Amino acid sequence: MTMKKMISLALAACMALALAIPAGAVTSSSTQRLDSLEITTRFQGNEVIKTIDRSDCLDVGNVTDKTIDYDSIREELVKVGVSQQTVDDMENWYLLEYANASSVTFSEAYYKVTPDGASTLVSEKDALSEVNKVEAAERNSSDIALQSTNGFNDNDKNNSYMKFEIVVLPISGHQGLFSYRTASTWLLPPPAYRGKDFIGSSSKNSSIVDSTRAGFIKYDKYTYDSAGTEQSVQRDIEVRTSSFRNAEDGTYAGSAGLITLPKDQNYPQGISHIAYKNIRSAYYYQAKVDFYTTTQNIKVLASYLHQVVYIAVTPNLVIDSSSLVRGSIGVSIATGYTRTAQISGNFDYVPG
């Protein structure tokens, strides 16, 4: 076994500990080989954590923007479990970064969200089942009023569901440098008040590289006439994130992007005029491990923070000290917000 292979496997084994909720127990674990990939899958309650060893993919040398096969990389990401829509939203520069990574950690979780922003971790099966029920009721309902409130029926019109994901990978050729890409998808549009939300993450013993911060929110816009008949659909409307916030608390450094959720519009009789669906967002940055020549534990914390009441002034971003105990969030804010989705965990950084 080559030294390169040994280092890659060691890093993959260490990163397998990443993004696991400390309070939960691993219910099952399995490893499978898919072509040149070795994928270890663990279930931490309802959270799915995958470590992908890609070292065998790199034996031909580094991939460049002139040699990369973007379609093959997209197919690989879908193969390891990332949703097709999340992959379609990934920029080419990120796919190139992924193609040169020797190991990758991917984690996803599904949440049921109430109007006040309170959330419950649920299984993918349960989340998609409930979403399908709501969407079926909307399609089949003869009562237009039931179709006017963000697509919810009477049984579940006050709840929504979110999928939350994070990908962590080392940047090729830069010792101690990692990228963090957090993504969210509102499987049903968020109920109640829609304002300015935050999506981001943090890591222990790391420093944010400000120049790398980037993010967006995307959604589909549906327009209806006064009878509730669909008139037009604009898909994949994108608004780039321009407001970034960093925060530090002790040995933790976090960063988040501020996104503004689109607001539905109704006719006076309560029927939808404009409705926004398939709302998803992503936030990316790189962070350099402090003292990167030393073996150390790195804690990764990711979260989506949902504004549930109106506040005139955008609050300051801070690291939530409770995360040091619960390990459930990297960045948090004050009045008017609640933590809607969260992923957390640890991995031991070992110098290459």
PDB file of C-alpha atoms in Angstrom, residues 188-347:
ATOM      1  CA  LEU A 188     -42.840  22.327   2.031  1.00  0.00           C
ATOM      2  CA  PRO A 189     -42.672  26.142   2.149  1.00  0.00           C
ATOM      3  CA  PRO A 190     -42.111  27.548   5.659  1.00  0.00           C
ATOM      4  CA  PRO A 191     -45.358  28.583   7.358  1.00  0.00           C
ATOM      5  CA  ALA A 192     -46.155  31.788   9.236  1.00  0.00           C
ATOM      6  CA  TYR A 193     -43.775  34.751   9.118  1.00  0.00           C
ATOM      7  CA  ARG A 194     -41.009  34.762   6.525  1.00  0.00           C
ATOM      8  CA  GLY A 195     -38.103  37.073   7.072  1.00  0.00           C
ATOM      9  CA  LYS A 196     -34.323  36.881   7.067  1.00  0.00           C
ATOM     10  CA  ASP A 197     -32.790  33.510   7.907  1.00  0.00           C
ATOM     11  CA  PHE A 198     -29.226  32.357   8.510  1.00  0.00           C
ATOM     12  CA  ILE A 199     -27.461  29.252   7.255  1.00  0.00           C
ATOM     13  CA  GLY A 200     -23.924  28.394   8.293  1.00  0.00           C
ATOM     14  CA  SER A 201     -21.548  26.402  10.436  1.00  0.00           C
ATOM     15  CA  SER A 202     -18.490  26.630  12.635  1.00  0.00           C
ATOM     16  CA  SER A 203     -15.488  24.549  13.597  1.00  0.00           C
ATOM     17  CA  LYS A 204     -13.215  24.323  16.590  1.00  0.00           C
ATOM     18  CA  ASN A 205      -9.575  25.430  16.425  1.00  0.00           C
ATOM     19  CA  SER A 206     -10.020  26.929  12.960  1.00  0.00           C
ATOM     20  CA  SER A 207      -9.862  30.312  11.234  1.00  0.00           C
ATOM     21  CA  ILE A 208     -12.354  31.434   8.579  1.00  0.00           C
ATOM     22  CA  VAL A 209     -10.958  32.401   5.169  1.00  0.00           C
ATOM     23  CA  ASP A 210     -13.217  35.377   4.452  1.00  0.00           C
ATOM     24  CA  SER A 211     -12.477  35.572   0.735  1.00  0.00           C
ATOM     25  CA  THR A 212     -14.017  32.125   0.183  1.00  0.00           C
ATOM     26  CA  ARG A 213     -17.480  32.871   1.632  1.00  0.00           C
ATOM     27  CA  ALA A 214     -20.366  32.384  -0.792  1.00  0.00           C
ATOM     28  CA  GLY A 215     -24.037  31.448  -0.702  1.00  0.00           C
ATOM     29  CA  PHE A 216     -27.429  31.688  -2.342  1.00  0.00           C
ATOM     30  CA  ILE A 217     -31.143  31.098  -2.016  1.00  0.00           C
ATOM     31  CA  LYS A 218     -33.145  29.577  -4.887  1.00  0.00           C
ATOM     32  CA  TYR A 219     -36.862  29.013  -5.375  1.00  0.00           C
ATOM     33  CA  ASP A 220     -39.675  28.485  -7.883  1.00  0.00           C
ATOM     34  CA  LYS A 221     -42.304  31.199  -8.380  1.00  0.00           C
ATOM     35  CA  TYR A 222     -45.911  30.150  -9.141  1.00  0.00           C
ATOM     36  CA  THR A 223     -48.476  32.706 -10.353  1.00  0.00           C
ATOM     37  CA  TYR A 224     -52.249  32.047 -10.195  1.00  0.00           C
ATOM     38  CA  ASP A 225     -55.358  33.856 -11.393  1.00  0.00           C
ATOM     39  CA  SER A 226     -58.197  34.798  -9.048  1.00  0.00           C
ATOM     40  CA  ALA A 227     -59.857  31.414  -9.624  1.00  0.00           C
ATOM     41  CA  GLY A 228     -56.763  29.609  -8.370  1.00  0.00           C
ATOM     42  CA  THR A 229     -55.651  28.382 -11.800  1.00  0.00           C
ATOM     43  CA  GLU A 230     -51.901  28.243 -12.363  1.00  0.00           C
ATOM     44  CA  GLN A 231     -50.791  30.797 -14.936  1.00  0.00           C
ATOM     45  CA  SER A 232     -47.007  30.554 -14.985  1.00  0.00           C
ATOM     46  CA  VAL A 233     -43.988  29.027 -13.259  1.00  0.00           C
ATOM     47  CA  GLN A 234     -40.496  30.501 -13.021  1.00  0.00           C
ATOM     48  CA  ARG A 235     -38.007  27.905 -11.821  1.00  0.00           C
ATOM     49  CA  ASP A 236     -34.642  28.258 -10.122  1.00  0.00           C
ATOM     50  CA  ILE A 237     -34.792  31.964  -9.392  1.00  0.00           C
ATOM     51  CA  GLU A 238     -31.472  32.641  -7.660  1.00  0.00           C
ATOM     52  CA  VAL A 239     -30.438  35.396  -5.266  1.00  0.00           C
ATOM     53  CA  ARG A 240     -26.785  35.376  -4.242  1.00  0.00           C
ATOM     54  CA  THR A 241     -25.927  35.932  -0.617  1.00  0.00           C
ATOM     55  CA  SER A 242     -24.067  39.202  -0.070  1.00  0.00           C
ATOM     56  CA  SER A 243     -24.330  39.501   3.716  1.00  0.00           C
ATOM     57  CA  PHE A 244     -21.863  37.290   5.566  1.00  0.00           C
ATOM     58  CA  ARG A 245     -21.369  37.155   9.319  1.00  0.00           C
ATOM     59  CA  ASN A 246     -18.449  35.681  11.247  1.00  0.00           C
ATOM     60  CA  ALA A 247     -18.311  35.068  14.969  1.00  0.00           C
ATOM     61  CA  GLU A 248     -15.865  33.685  17.474  1.00  0.00           C
ATOM     62  CA  ASP A 249     -16.313  32.229  20.920  1.00  0.00           C
ATOM     63  CA  GLY A 250     -13.242  30.849  22.582  1.00  0.00           C
ATOM     64  CA  THR A 251     -11.772  28.239  20.265  1.00  0.00           C
ATOM     65  CA  TYR A 252     -14.783  28.237  17.909  1.00  0.00           C
ATOM     66  CA  ALA A 253     -14.991  30.214  14.669  1.00  0.00           C
ATOM     67  CA  GLY A 254     -18.237  30.319  12.723  1.00  0.00           C
ATOM     68  CA  SER A 255     -19.611  31.914   9.598  1.00  0.00           C
ATOM     69  CA  ALA A 256     -23.113  32.228   8.158  1.00  0.00           C
ATOM     70  CA  GLY A 257     -24.930  33.776   5.242  1.00  0.00           C
ATOM     71  CA  LEU A 258     -28.042  35.925   5.597  1.00  0.00           C
ATOM     72  CA  ILE A 259     -30.871  34.990   3.218  1.00  0.00           C
ATOM     73  CA  THR A 260     -34.288  36.588   2.718  1.00  0.00           C
ATOM     74  CA  LEU A 261     -37.190  34.195   2.274  1.00  0.00           C
ATOM     75  CA  PRO A 262     -39.660  35.131  -0.487  1.00  0.00           C
ATOM     76  CA  LYS A 263     -43.159  35.991   0.735  1.00  0.00           C
ATOM     77  CA  ASP A 264     -46.338  34.585  -0.837  1.00  0.00           C
ATOM     78  CA  GLN A 265     -49.131  36.922  -1.938  1.00  0.00           C
ATOM     79  CA  ASN A 266     -52.860  36.150  -1.761  1.00  0.00           C
ATOM     80  CA  TYR A 267     -55.971  37.599  -3.356  1.00  0.00           C
ATOM     81  CA  PRO A 268     -58.479  39.198  -0.911  1.00  0.00           C
ATOM     82  CA  GLN A 269     -60.523  35.989  -0.780  1.00  0.00           C
ATOM     83  CA  GLY A 270     -57.470  34.050   0.415  1.00  0.00           C
ATOM     84  CA  ILE A 271     -56.592  32.370  -2.854  1.00  0.00           C
ATOM     85  CA  SER A 272     -52.913  32.352  -3.804  1.00  0.00           C
ATOM     86  CA  HIS A 273     -51.786  34.980  -6.288  1.00  0.00           C
ATOM     87  CA  ILE A 274     -48.036  34.306  -6.064  1.00  0.00           C
ATOM     88  CA  ALA A 275     -46.596  31.318  -4.206  1.00  0.00           C
ATOM     89  CA  TYR A 276     -42.938  30.392  -3.752  1.00  0.00           C
ATOM     90  CA  LYS A 277     -42.001  26.724  -3.520  1.00  0.00           C
ATOM     91  CA  ASN A 278     -38.937  24.485  -3.593  1.00  0.00           C
ATOM     92  CA  ILE A 279     -37.044  27.015  -1.477  1.00  0.00           C
ATOM     93  CA  ARG A 280     -33.452  25.967  -0.879  1.00  0.00           C
ATOM     94  CA  SER A 281     -30.238  27.655   0.156  1.00  0.00           C
ATOM     95  CA  ALA A 282     -26.553  26.904   0.553  1.00  0.00           C
ATOM     96  CA  TYR A 283     -23.579  28.494   2.267  1.00  0.00           C
ATOM     97  CA  TYR A 284     -19.902  27.759   1.677  1.00  0.00           C
ATOM     98  CA  TYR A 285     -16.591  28.795   3.152  1.00  0.00           C
ATOM     99  CA  GLN A 286     -13.127  27.460   3.861  1.00  0.00           C
ATOM    100  CA  ALA A 287     -11.439  27.361   7.261  1.00  0.00           C
ATOM    101  CA  LYS A 288      -7.816  26.705   8.126  1.00  0.00           C
ATOM    102  CA  VAL A 289      -7.063  24.464  11.081  1.00  0.00           C
ATOM    103  CA  ASP A 290      -5.071  26.391  13.680  1.00  0.00           C
ATOM    104  CA  PHE A 291      -1.699  24.803  14.452  1.00  0.00           C
ATOM    105  CA  TYR A 292      -2.247  22.534  11.448  1.00  0.00           C
ATOM    106  CA  THR A 293       1.007  20.644  12.016  1.00  0.00           C
ATOM    107  CA  THR A 294      -0.470  19.199  15.210  1.00  0.00           C
ATOM    108  CA  THR A 295      -2.935  16.335  15.593  1.00  0.00           C
ATOM    109  CA  GLN A 296      -6.086  17.677  17.265  1.00  0.00           C
ATOM    110  CA  ASN A 297      -9.833  17.289  17.610  1.00  0.00           C
ATOM    111  CA  ILE A 298     -12.022  19.468  15.420  1.00  0.00           C
ATOM    112  CA  LYS A 299     -15.691  19.964  16.176  1.00  0.00           C
ATOM    113  CA  VAL A 300     -18.008  20.810  13.270  1.00  0.00           C
ATOM    114  CA  LEU A 301     -21.347  22.493  13.954  1.00  0.00           C
ATOM    115  CA  ALA A 302     -23.918  23.443  11.324  1.00  0.00           C
ATOM    116  CA  SER A 303     -27.348  25.043  11.552  1.00  0.00           C
ATOM    117  CA  TYR A 304     -30.253  26.731   9.846  1.00  0.00           C
ATOM    118  CA  LEU A 305     -31.754  29.605  11.856  1.00  0.00           C
ATOM    119  CA  HIS A 306     -35.309  30.609  11.035  1.00  0.00           C
ATOM    120  CA  GLN A 307     -36.805  34.019  11.815  1.00  0.00           C
ATOM    121  CA  VAL A 308     -40.216  33.499  13.431  1.00  0.00           C
ATOM    122  CA  VAL A 309     -41.162  37.029  14.518  1.00  0.00           C
ATOM    123  CA  TYR A 310     -40.484  40.428  12.997  1.00  0.00           C
ATOM    124  CA  ILE A 311     -37.581  42.455  14.339  1.00  0.00           C
ATOM    125  CA  ALA A 312     -36.636  45.724  12.720  1.00  0.00           C
ATOM    126  CA  VAL A 313     -32.883  45.449  13.176  1.00  0.00           C
ATOM    127  CA  THR A 314     -30.874  42.499  11.892  1.00  0.00           C
ATOM    128  CA  PRO A 315     -29.352  40.920  15.010  1.00  0.00           C
ATOM    129  CA  ASN A 316     -25.681  40.270  15.508  1.00  0.00           C
ATOM    130  CA  LEU A 317     -24.383  36.805  14.859  1.00  0.00           C
ATOM    131  CA  VAL A 318     -22.808  34.964  17.776  1.00  0.00           C
ATOM    132  CA  ILE A 319     -21.594  31.510  18.671  1.00  0.00           C
ATOM    133  CA  ASP A 320     -24.184  29.844  20.878  1.00  0.00           C
ATOM    134  CA  SER A 321     -22.410  28.738  24.044  1.00  0.00           C
ATOM    135  CA  SER A 322     -24.912  25.927  24.519  1.00  0.00           C
ATOM    136  CA  SER A 323     -23.404  24.309  21.441  1.00  0.00           C
ATOM    137  CA  LEU A 324     -20.282  23.586  23.443  1.00  0.00           C
ATOM    138  CA  VAL A 325     -22.405  21.198  25.490  1.00  0.00           C
ATOM    139  CA  ARG A 326     -24.986  19.935  23.024  1.00  0.00           C
ATOM    140  CA  GLY A 327     -22.822  20.140  19.951  1.00  0.00           C
ATOM    141  CA  SER A 328     -25.801  21.094  17.850  1.00  0.00           C
ATOM    142  CA  ILE A 329     -25.144  24.460  16.294  1.00  0.00           C
ATOM    143  CA  GLY A 330     -22.290  26.498  14.987  1.00  0.00           C
ATOM    144  CA  VAL A 331     -23.828  29.918  14.714  1.00  0.00           C
ATOM    145  CA  SER A 332     -26.815  31.380  16.483  1.00  0.00           C
ATOM    146  CA  ILE A 333     -28.626  34.666  16.918  1.00  0.00           C
ATOM    147  CA  ALA A 334     -30.867  36.319  19.451  1.00  0.00           C
ATOM    148  CA  THR A 335     -34.473  37.490  19.699  1.00  0.00           C
ATOM    149  CA  GLY A 336     -36.928  36.432  17.040  1.00  0.00           C
ATOM    150  CA  TYR A 337     -35.075  33.376  15.757  1.00  0.00           C
ATOM    151  CA  THR A 338     -35.153  29.674  16.427  1.00  0.00           C
ATOM    152  CA  ARG A 339     -32.913  26.787  15.457  1.00  0.00           C
ATOM    153  CA  THR A 340     -34.741  24.830  12.781  1.00  0.00           C
ATOM    154  CA  ALA A 341     -32.126  22.320  11.651  1.00  0.00           C
ATOM    155  CA  GLN A 342     -28.800  21.227  13.051  1.00  0.00           C
ATOM    156  CA  ILE A 343     -25.947  18.816  12.407  1.00  0.00           C
ATOM    157  CA  SER A 344     -22.892  18.385  14.583  1.00  0.00           C
ATOM    158  CA  GLY A 345     -19.947  16.150  15.316  1.00  0.00           C
ATOM    159  CA  ASN A 346     -16.235  15.688  15.806  1.00  0.00           C
ATOM    160  CA  PHE A 347     -13.261  14.455  13.866  1.00  0.00           C
TER     161      PHE A 347
END
